[in-house]
Tab-separated table of C-alpha atoms in Angstrom:
chain	number	residue	atom	x	y	z
A	1	MET	CA	0.000	0.000	0.000
A	2	ILE	CA	2.883	2.355	0.697
A	3	ASN	CA	4.245	1.916	-2.834
A	4	PHE	CA	0.841	2.769	-4.268
A	5	LYS	CA	0.658	6.028	-2.283
A	6	TYR	CA	4.293	6.751	-3.056
A	7	SER	CA	3.691	6.564	-6.802
A	8	TYR	CA	0.742	8.967	-6.584
A	9	ILE	CA	2.727	11.425	-4.501
A	10	LEU	CA	5.656	11.214	-6.918
A	11	SER	CA	3.324	11.667	-9.882
A	12	PHE	CA	1.682	14.676	-8.254
A	13	LEU	CA	5.074	16.212	-7.495
A	14	LEU	CA	6.148	15.666	-11.091
A	15	LEU	CA	3.002	17.288	-12.486
A	16	SER	CA	3.156	20.235	-10.113
A	17	SER	CA	6.848	20.839	-10.810
A	18	ILE	CA	6.260	20.699	-14.577
A	19	LEU	CA	3.325	23.112	-14.357
A	20	PHE	CA	5.116	25.432	-11.934
A	21	SER	CA	8.278	25.597	-14.021
A	22	ASN	CA	6.226	26.157	-17.169
A	23	PHE	CA	4.167	28.990	-15.648
A	24	PHE	CA	7.285	30.530	-14.137
A	25	GLN	CA	9.005	30.481	-17.519
A	26	ILE	CA	5.890	31.800	-19.327
A	27	SER	CA	5.695	34.769	-16.954
A	28	PHE	CA	9.078	35.977	-18.254
A	29	GLN	CA	8.526	35.190	-21.923
A	30	HIS	CA	6.455	37.014	-24.500
A	31	TRP	CA	4.590	34.898	-27.047
A	32	SER	CA	6.811	36.219	-29.834
A	33	ALA	CA	10.099	35.383	-28.092
A	34	ILE	CA	10.670	32.109	-29.937
A	35	ILE	CA	10.013	32.972	-33.540
A	36	ASP	CA	10.418	29.585	-35.139
A	37	ASN	CA	8.170	27.275	-33.142
A	38	ASP	CA	5.824	29.124	-30.827
A	39	ILE	CA	4.583	31.645	-33.389
A	40	GLN	CA	4.082	28.884	-35.949
A	41	TYR	CA	2.077	26.804	-33.467
A	42	ILE	CA	-0.059	29.770	-32.428
A	43	PHE	CA	-0.732	30.800	-36.025
A	44	ASP	CA	-1.441	27.280	-37.309
A	45	THR	CA	-3.697	26.546	-34.334
A	46	ILE	CA	-5.665	29.697	-35.077
A	47	LEU	CA	-5.910	28.635	-38.733
A	48	VAL	CA	-7.132	25.134	-37.875
A	49	SER	CA	-9.557	26.570	-35.298
A	50	SER	CA	-10.907	28.951	-37.927
A	51	ASN	CA	-11.356	26.137	-40.494
A	52	ILE	CA	-8.829	27.758	-42.807
A	53	ASP	CA	-6.384	25.591	-44.724
A	54	GLN	CA	-2.890	26.045	-43.495
A	55	THR	CA	0.250	25.991	-45.558
A	56	MET	CA	1.838	23.086	-43.672
A	57	LYS	CA	-1.014	20.558	-43.729
A	58	ASP	CA	1.410	17.725	-44.456
A	59	HIS	CA	3.556	18.697	-41.462
A	60	PRO	CA	3.873	15.919	-38.862
A	61	GLY	CA	2.860	18.469	-36.248
A	62	PHE	CA	-0.632	18.756	-37.712
A	63	THR	CA	-1.802	16.425	-34.935
A	64	ASN	CA	-0.655	19.052	-32.437
A	65	TYR	CA	-2.482	21.802	-34.307
A	66	PHE	CA	-5.597	19.653	-34.376
A	67	PHE	CA	-5.446	18.862	-30.639
A	68	PHE	CA	-4.556	22.436	-29.770
A	69	SER	CA	-7.462	23.814	-31.814
A	70	ILE	CA	-9.921	21.454	-30.096
A	71	ILE	CA	-8.613	22.490	-26.686
A	72	VAL	CA	-8.667	26.202	-27.556
A	73	LYS	CA	-12.285	25.855	-28.708
A	74	SER	CA	-13.135	23.966	-25.515
A	75	VAL	CA	-11.489	26.589	-23.307
A	76	ASN	CA	-13.385	29.259	-25.236
A	77	LEU	CA	-16.644	27.772	-23.949
A	78	PHE	CA	-15.617	28.831	-20.425
A	79	ASN	CA	-13.362	31.797	-21.171
A	80	HIS	CA	-14.849	34.054	-23.819
A	81	ASN	CA	-11.743	36.256	-23.789
A	82	LEU	CA	-9.917	33.492	-25.643
A	83	ILE	CA	-10.723	34.380	-29.244
A	84	TYR	CA	-9.561	31.776	-31.731
A	85	ASP	CA	-11.129	32.927	-35.013
A	86	LEU	CA	-8.545	34.522	-37.303
A	87	ASN	CA	-10.890	37.217	-38.609
A	88	GLU	CA	-11.818	38.252	-35.072
A	89	VAL	CA	-8.179	38.314	-33.968
A	90	ILE	CA	-7.242	40.498	-36.939
A	91	SER	CA	-10.112	42.916	-36.272
A	92	LEU	CA	-9.126	43.466	-32.634
A	93	LYS	CA	-7.491	46.766	-31.723
A	94	ASN	CA	-4.965	44.966	-29.534
A	95	PRO	CA	-4.588	41.318	-30.567
A	96	ASN	CA	-1.514	40.943	-28.358
A	97	SER	CA	-3.476	39.944	-25.232
A	98	THR	CA	-5.582	37.440	-27.176
A	99	ILE	CA	-2.520	35.833	-28.717
A	100	GLU	CA	-0.887	35.801	-25.279
A	101	ASN	CA	-3.909	33.929	-23.878
A	102	ILE	CA	-3.691	31.390	-26.706
A	103	PHE	CA	0.043	31.055	-26.059
A	104	ILE	CA	-0.506	30.343	-22.348
A	105	THR	CA	-3.227	27.803	-23.156
A	106	LEU	CA	-1.047	25.989	-25.699
A	107	ARG	CA	1.959	25.916	-23.403
A	108	THR	CA	-0.198	24.517	-20.591
A	109	VAL	CA	-1.460	21.752	-22.869
A	110	ASN	CA	2.127	21.114	-23.963
A	111	SER	CA	3.052	20.749	-20.275
A	112	PHE	CA	0.440	18.035	-19.872
A	113	PHE	CA	1.832	16.286	-22.965
A	114	CYS	CA	5.265	16.375	-21.294
A	115	TYR	CA	3.818	15.008	-18.060
A	116	PHE	CA	2.118	12.084	-19.804
A	117	PHE	CA	5.304	11.465	-21.770
A	118	VAL	CA	7.244	10.982	-18.531
A	119	ILE	CA	4.505	8.765	-17.045
A	120	TYR	CA	4.386	6.480	-20.081
A	121	PHE	CA	8.167	6.447	-20.333
A	122	TYR	CA	8.270	5.131	-16.779
A	123	LYS	CA	5.508	2.612	-17.525
A	124	ASN	CA	7.440	1.334	-20.533
A	125	LEU	CA	10.523	0.865	-18.382
A	126	LYS	CA	8.375	-1.056	-15.911
A	127	CYS	CA	7.154	-3.335	-18.738
A	128	PHE	CA	10.759	-4.342	-19.381
A	129	GLU	CA	11.042	-5.335	-15.703
A	130	ILE	CA	13.806	-2.886	-14.867
A	131	LYS	CA	14.441	-2.436	-11.139
A	132	LYS	CA	12.523	0.404	-9.518
A	133	ASN	CA	15.619	2.364	-8.444
A	134	LEU	CA	17.030	2.211	-11.933
A	135	ARG	CA	13.675	3.227	-13.470
A	136	LEU	CA	13.557	6.283	-11.225
A	137	LEU	CA	17.140	7.171	-12.083
A	138	ILE	CA	16.576	6.821	-15.841
A	139	THR	CA	13.348	8.820	-15.655
A	140	SER	CA	15.062	11.526	-13.605
A	141	ILE	CA	17.842	11.747	-16.176
A	142	LEU	CA	15.186	12.110	-18.879
A	143	VAL	CA	13.372	14.885	-17.003
A	144	PHE	CA	16.572	16.913	-16.679
A	145	SER	CA	17.763	16.218	-20.221
A	146	GLU	CA	18.048	18.901	-22.853
A	147	PHE	CA	15.426	17.159	-25.016
A	148	PHE	CA	12.786	17.204	-22.307
A	149	LEU	CA	13.471	20.749	-21.129
A	150	ASP	CA	13.379	21.965	-24.732
A	151	ALA	CA	10.056	20.184	-25.260
A	152	LEU	CA	8.711	21.679	-22.036
A	153	PHE	CA	9.714	25.282	-22.714
A	154	ARG	CA	9.127	25.385	-26.465
A	155	MET	CA	6.210	23.997	-28.423
A	156	ASN	CA	7.169	21.343	-30.938
A	157	SER	CA	5.715	18.108	-32.225
A	158	ASP	CA	8.549	15.861	-30.995
A	159	ILE	CA	7.105	15.283	-27.534
A	160	THR	CA	3.663	14.435	-28.930
A	161	ALA	CA	5.093	11.987	-31.457
A	162	CYS	CA	7.178	10.321	-28.744
A	163	LEU	CA	4.146	10.255	-26.439
A	164	PHE	CA	2.038	8.476	-29.075
A	165	PHE	CA	4.824	5.960	-29.585
A	166	LEU	CA	5.206	5.310	-25.859
A	167	VAL	CA	1.451	4.912	-25.308
A	168	SER	CA	1.168	2.549	-28.254
A	169	ASN	CA	4.232	0.590	-27.186
A	170	TYR	CA	2.990	0.280	-23.602
A	171	TYR	CA	-0.425	-1.078	-24.562
A	172	LEU	CA	1.079	-3.415	-27.144
A	173	ILE	CA	3.508	-4.895	-24.611
A	174	THR	CA	0.825	-5.232	-21.950
A	175	TYR	CA	-1.494	-6.866	-24.475
A	176	PHE	CA	1.022	-9.649	-25.010
A	177	LYS	CA	1.618	-9.992	-21.263
A	178	LYS	CA	-2.002	-9.863	-20.069
A	179	ASN	CA	-3.890	-10.845	-23.251
A	180	LYS	CA	-6.670	-8.268	-22.832
A	181	ASN	CA	-8.257	-7.362	-26.167
A	182	TYR	CA	-8.932	-3.708	-25.379
A	183	ARG	CA	-5.166	-3.108	-25.029
A	184	ILE	CA	-4.549	-3.988	-28.672
A	185	PHE	CA	-7.209	-1.427	-29.597
A	186	LEU	CA	-5.562	1.206	-27.405
A	187	SER	CA	-2.165	0.459	-28.931
A	188	GLY	CA	-3.513	1.238	-32.400
A	189	PHE	CA	-5.472	4.267	-31.332
């Protein structure tokens, strides 16, 4: 029972540290600070949300744009200050605050992607029957790696692609170990 509580406490600490570090970093960064990725993700999410064809529809990150646009539309149901339609954003006198709100929403969603990436990375290590101390060490090394910190503080499609792979891999391995049919469905989803 102690191990069960320990894993929930560790998971909660991981999530809170990811969210805290992300919000701390966002508070010192303007949405236009990282020209290459963040602006592209904001713009393409607005395009997908507005049902406008984007220029990079064949981009592997289209899944991110699709998820981000669904989440932005969902958040808009509760927060009407989050305007996602391109024509409305253009017609605003000061679109900076609206784009900043979209930026904060997307970075928060990206933080949750990073959190689930770490959780499924750990679960995959557990599937290979690696000792618990070594799993924690490997996962800690991952969390402090340049790849993970870059994925946490800058929007890109790498973390989502790796997350989909890890989720699929986990359910495929557990299907062969436990022979539950719904796991093979989840691995292909």
